[in-house]
Amino acid sequence: MNIRLFAKKDCTPAIWSGGLTYEYMIYPETARYGDRDFVFRISSATIEKVPSEFTKFKGYYRYLVMLDSSLHMEINKDKKVYEKYEIIEFNSDDEVTSYTKGIDFNWMVSEKTGQHKLKITNGNQNCNAQIILLFSLSSGNV
């Protein structure tokens, strides 16, 4: 088993139109976010501007979880409210606008990837998968 720790203090923030993003992991490691050549990317972002337009990524599926508050947003003009720690799923090419400030967890997965699932748990889990990514995030300094 291979275990690696990715701490926020080791991440360099990048600017997006609504705040800052901290990239924890990109795979493969030779991939670059700007080139959009990754299989998956795990990050956390601050939403500091309201409203904020989310960056579009054609060919990717996105999981988002708010770590510190609820999120009022529109996905393709459909208004929704998501509670803290509720999983939000959408196509990265969708029109997404946030009307709430906060801190999120973000997992972007290439649509070429067969099966993927994000699950939030606070207990023991059984899992039969070839690859498991386990993250522990909070709105504090992780």
PDB file of C-alpha atoms in Angstrom:
ATOM      1  CA  MET A   1       0.000   0.000   0.000  1.00  0.00           C
ATOM      2  CA  ASN A   2       1.279   3.453  -0.931  1.00  0.00           C
ATOM      3  CA  ILE A   3       0.302   6.322   1.402  1.00  0.00           C
ATOM      4  CA  ARG A   4       1.142   9.961   0.661  1.00  0.00           C
ATOM      5  CA  LEU A   5       0.246  13.112   2.612  1.00  0.00           C
ATOM      6  CA  PHE A   6      -0.682  16.266   0.701  1.00  0.00           C
ATOM      7  CA  ALA A   7      -0.792  19.222   3.114  1.00  0.00           C
ATOM      8  CA  LYS A   8      -2.255  22.631   2.206  1.00  0.00           C
ATOM      9  CA  LYS A   9       0.892  24.349   3.473  1.00  0.00           C
ATOM     10  CA  ASP A  10       2.791  22.574   0.679  1.00  0.00           C
ATOM     11  CA  CYS A  11       0.414  23.821  -2.057  1.00  0.00           C
ATOM     12  CA  THR A  12       1.021  27.013  -4.016  1.00  0.00           C
ATOM     13  CA  PRO A  13      -2.219  28.938  -4.544  1.00  0.00           C
ATOM     14  CA  ALA A  14      -3.284  29.865  -8.065  1.00  0.00           C
ATOM     15  CA  ILE A  15      -5.754  32.590  -8.939  1.00  0.00           C
ATOM     16  CA  TRP A  16      -9.092  31.805 -10.557  1.00  0.00           C
ATOM     17  CA  SER A  17     -11.784  34.393 -11.393  1.00  0.00           C
ATOM     18  CA  GLY A  18     -13.554  33.949  -8.033  1.00  0.00           C
ATOM     19  CA  GLY A  19     -10.649  33.490  -5.585  1.00  0.00           C
ATOM     20  CA  LEU A  20      -7.753  31.096  -4.997  1.00  0.00           C
ATOM     21  CA  THR A  21      -7.294  27.400  -5.735  1.00  0.00           C
ATOM     22  CA  TYR A  22      -4.891  24.990  -4.036  1.00  0.00           C
ATOM     23  CA  GLU A  23      -3.946  21.933  -6.079  1.00  0.00           C
ATOM     24  CA  TYR A  24      -3.347  18.911  -3.846  1.00  0.00           C
ATOM     25  CA  MET A  25      -2.900  16.318  -6.551  1.00  0.00           C
ATOM     26  CA  ILE A  26      -2.953  15.961 -10.309  1.00  0.00           C
ATOM     27  CA  TYR A  27      -2.652  12.656 -12.157  1.00  0.00           C
ATOM     28  CA  PRO A  28      -0.596  11.717 -13.968  1.00  0.00           C
ATOM     29  CA  GLU A  29       2.053  13.736 -12.155  1.00  0.00           C
ATOM     30  CA  THR A  30       3.410  14.949 -15.509  1.00  0.00           C
ATOM     31  CA  ALA A  31       0.030  16.517 -16.394  1.00  0.00           C
ATOM     32  CA  ARG A  32      -0.541  20.250 -16.217  1.00  0.00           C
ATOM     33  CA  TYR A  33      -3.782  21.929 -15.177  1.00  0.00           C
ATOM     34  CA  GLY A  34      -3.469  24.595 -17.868  1.00  0.00           C
ATOM     35  CA  ASP A  35      -2.965  21.979 -20.582  1.00  0.00           C
ATOM     36  CA  ARG A  36      -6.104  20.091 -19.489  1.00  0.00           C
ATOM     37  CA  ASP A  37      -4.306  16.799 -20.015  1.00  0.00           C
ATOM     38  CA  PHE A  38      -4.966  15.233 -16.617  1.00  0.00           C
ATOM     39  CA  VAL A  39      -6.970  12.132 -15.708  1.00  0.00           C
ATOM     40  CA  PHE A  40      -8.027  13.684 -12.402  1.00  0.00           C
ATOM     41  CA  ARG A  41      -7.246  16.685 -10.222  1.00  0.00           C
ATOM     42  CA  ILE A  42      -7.970  17.235  -6.532  1.00  0.00           C
ATOM     43  CA  SER A  43      -8.015  20.765  -5.182  1.00  0.00           C
ATOM     44  CA  SER A  44      -9.579  23.132  -2.685  1.00  0.00           C
ATOM     45  CA  ALA A  45     -10.662  26.640  -3.617  1.00  0.00           C
ATOM     46  CA  THR A  46     -11.854  29.802  -1.972  1.00  0.00           C
ATOM     47  CA  ILE A  47     -14.913  31.510  -3.410  1.00  0.00           C
ATOM     48  CA  GLU A  48     -14.297  35.170  -2.563  1.00  0.00           C
ATOM     49  CA  LYS A  49     -16.288  36.987  -5.245  1.00  0.00           C
ATOM     50  CA  VAL A  50     -20.078  36.888  -5.575  1.00  0.00           C
ATOM     51  CA  PRO A  51     -21.283  36.047  -8.102  1.00  0.00           C
ATOM     52  CA  SER A  52     -18.476  33.800  -9.380  1.00  0.00           C
ATOM     53  CA  GLU A  53     -18.438  31.959 -12.694  1.00  0.00           C
ATOM     54  CA  PHE A  54     -16.808  28.539 -12.395  1.00  0.00           C
ATOM     55  CA  THR A  55     -14.068  27.707 -14.892  1.00  0.00           C
ATOM     56  CA  LYS A  56     -15.297  25.443 -17.689  1.00  0.00           C
ATOM     57  CA  PHE A  57     -13.406  22.249 -18.518  1.00  0.00           C
ATOM     58  CA  LYS A  58     -14.708  20.399 -21.567  1.00  0.00           C
ATOM     59  CA  GLY A  59     -14.302  16.639 -21.174  1.00  0.00           C
ATOM     60  CA  TYR A  60     -14.353  16.529 -17.354  1.00  0.00           C
ATOM     61  CA  TYR A  61     -16.854  15.605 -14.647  1.00  0.00           C
ATOM     62  CA  ARG A  62     -16.758  17.512 -11.376  1.00  0.00           C
ATOM     63  CA  TYR A  63     -17.500  16.754  -7.736  1.00  0.00           C
ATOM     64  CA  LEU A  64     -17.671  19.720  -5.359  1.00  0.00           C
ATOM     65  CA  VAL A  65     -18.209  19.797  -1.581  1.00  0.00           C
ATOM     66  CA  MET A  66     -18.486  22.955   0.509  1.00  0.00           C
ATOM     67  CA  LEU A  67     -16.308  22.722   3.616  1.00  0.00           C
ATOM     68  CA  ASP A  68     -17.486  25.736   5.615  1.00  0.00           C
ATOM     69  CA  SER A  69     -20.987  26.781   4.524  1.00  0.00           C
ATOM     70  CA  SER A  70     -23.903  26.081   2.242  1.00  0.00           C
ATOM     71  CA  LEU A  71     -23.666  26.994  -1.441  1.00  0.00           C
ATOM     72  CA  HIS A  72     -26.272  28.876  -3.464  1.00  0.00           C
ATOM     73  CA  MET A  73     -25.578  28.258  -7.124  1.00  0.00           C
ATOM     74  CA  GLU A  74     -26.967  27.945 -10.627  1.00  0.00           C
ATOM     75  CA  ILE A  75     -26.099  25.052 -12.923  1.00  0.00           C
ATOM     76  CA  ASN A  76     -27.270  25.796 -16.477  1.00  0.00           C
ATOM     77  CA  LYS A  77     -29.752  28.395 -15.098  1.00  0.00           C
ATOM     78  CA  ASP A  78     -31.199  25.874 -12.594  1.00  0.00           C
ATOM     79  CA  LYS A  79     -30.981  27.397  -9.081  1.00  0.00           C
ATOM     80  CA  LYS A  80     -29.935  25.048  -6.285  1.00  0.00           C
ATOM     81  CA  VAL A  81     -28.841  25.202  -2.646  1.00  0.00           C
ATOM     82  CA  TYR A  82     -26.344  22.665  -1.308  1.00  0.00           C
ATOM     83  CA  GLU A  83     -25.607  22.218   2.374  1.00  0.00           C
ATOM     84  CA  LYS A  84     -22.155  21.957   3.929  1.00  0.00           C
ATOM     85  CA  TYR A  85     -20.608  18.523   3.105  1.00  0.00           C
ATOM     86  CA  GLU A  86     -23.298  17.733   0.514  1.00  0.00           C
ATOM     87  CA  ILE A  87     -21.806  16.355  -2.710  1.00  0.00           C
ATOM     88  CA  ILE A  88     -22.466  18.457  -5.802  1.00  0.00           C
ATOM     89  CA  GLU A  89     -21.992  16.728  -9.174  1.00  0.00           C
ATOM     90  CA  PHE A  90     -21.945  18.384 -12.595  1.00  0.00           C
ATOM     91  CA  ASN A  91     -20.303  18.347 -15.996  1.00  0.00           C
ATOM     92  CA  SER A  92     -17.326  20.724 -16.045  1.00  0.00           C
ATOM     93  CA  ASP A  93     -18.587  22.203 -19.314  1.00  0.00           C
ATOM     94  CA  ASP A  94     -21.835  23.326 -17.615  1.00  0.00           C
ATOM     95  CA  GLU A  95     -22.571  27.000 -16.916  1.00  0.00           C
ATOM     96  CA  VAL A  96     -22.017  27.216 -13.135  1.00  0.00           C
ATOM     97  CA  THR A  97     -22.404  30.375 -11.051  1.00  0.00           C
ATOM     98  CA  SER A  98     -21.896  30.626  -7.281  1.00  0.00           C
ATOM     99  CA  TYR A  99     -23.794  33.187  -5.201  1.00  0.00           C
ATOM    100  CA  THR A 100     -22.112  32.260  -1.908  1.00  0.00           C
ATOM    101  CA  LYS A 101     -18.612  32.781  -0.550  1.00  0.00           C
ATOM    102  CA  GLY A 102     -16.803  29.849   1.030  1.00  0.00           C
ATOM    103  CA  ILE A 103     -14.202  27.091   0.757  1.00  0.00           C
ATOM    104  CA  ASP A 104     -14.711  23.994  -1.362  1.00  0.00           C
ATOM    105  CA  PHE A 105     -13.216  20.577  -2.082  1.00  0.00           C
ATOM    106  CA  ASN A 106     -13.046  19.881  -5.812  1.00  0.00           C
ATOM    107  CA  TRP A 107     -12.410  16.620  -7.673  1.00  0.00           C
ATOM    108  CA  MET A 108     -12.279  16.815 -11.470  1.00  0.00           C
ATOM    109  CA  VAL A 109     -12.251  13.519 -13.387  1.00  0.00           C
ATOM    110  CA  SER A 110     -11.771  12.978 -17.107  1.00  0.00           C
ATOM    111  CA  GLU A 111     -14.918  11.724 -18.832  1.00  0.00           C
ATOM    112  CA  LYS A 112     -12.662   9.039 -20.347  1.00  0.00           C
ATOM    113  CA  THR A 113     -12.328   7.479 -16.880  1.00  0.00           C
ATOM    114  CA  GLY A 114     -14.769   4.572 -16.567  1.00  0.00           C
ATOM    115  CA  GLN A 115     -16.013   4.448 -12.978  1.00  0.00           C
ATOM    116  CA  HIS A 116     -15.550   7.087 -10.310  1.00  0.00           C
ATOM    117  CA  LYS A 117     -17.453   7.978  -7.174  1.00  0.00           C
ATOM    118  CA  LEU A 118     -17.064  10.471  -4.346  1.00  0.00           C
ATOM    119  CA  LYS A 119     -18.346   9.397  -0.949  1.00  0.00           C
ATOM    120  CA  ILE A 120     -18.284  11.179   2.397  1.00  0.00           C
ATOM    121  CA  THR A 121     -18.114   8.946   5.443  1.00  0.00           C
ATOM    122  CA  ASN A 122     -17.305   9.157   9.121  1.00  0.00           C
ATOM    123  CA  GLY A 123     -16.943   5.459   9.822  1.00  0.00           C
ATOM    124  CA  ASN A 124     -15.527   2.183   8.603  1.00  0.00           C
ATOM    125  CA  GLN A 125     -16.115   1.306   4.968  1.00  0.00           C
ATOM    126  CA  ASN A 126     -15.635  -1.794   2.856  1.00  0.00           C
ATOM    127  CA  CYS A 127     -14.493  -1.125  -0.668  1.00  0.00           C
ATOM    128  CA  ASN A 128     -13.608  -3.363  -3.571  1.00  0.00           C
ATOM    129  CA  ALA A 129     -11.750  -1.070  -5.966  1.00  0.00           C
ATOM    130  CA  GLN A 130      -8.489  -1.140  -7.842  1.00  0.00           C
ATOM    131  CA  ILE A 131      -7.561   2.411  -6.760  1.00  0.00           C
ATOM    132  CA  ILE A 132      -8.804   4.280  -3.685  1.00  0.00           C
ATOM    133  CA  LEU A 133      -8.050   7.945  -2.992  1.00  0.00           C
ATOM    134  CA  LEU A 134      -8.698   8.938   0.591  1.00  0.00           C
ATOM    135  CA  PHE A 135      -8.794  12.596   1.583  1.00  0.00           C
ATOM    136  CA  SER A 136      -9.503  14.260   4.886  1.00  0.00           C
ATOM    137  CA  LEU A 137     -10.379  17.920   4.467  1.00  0.00           C
ATOM    138  CA  SER A 138     -11.781  20.644   6.662  1.00  0.00           C
ATOM    139  CA  SER A 139     -12.068  24.410   6.379  1.00  0.00           C
ATOM    140  CA  GLY A 140      -9.108  24.814   8.751  1.00  0.00           C
ATOM    141  CA  ASN A 141      -5.416  24.428   7.997  1.00  0.00           C
ATOM    142  CA  VAL A 142      -5.092  20.920   6.604  1.00  0.00           C
TER     143      VAL A 142
END
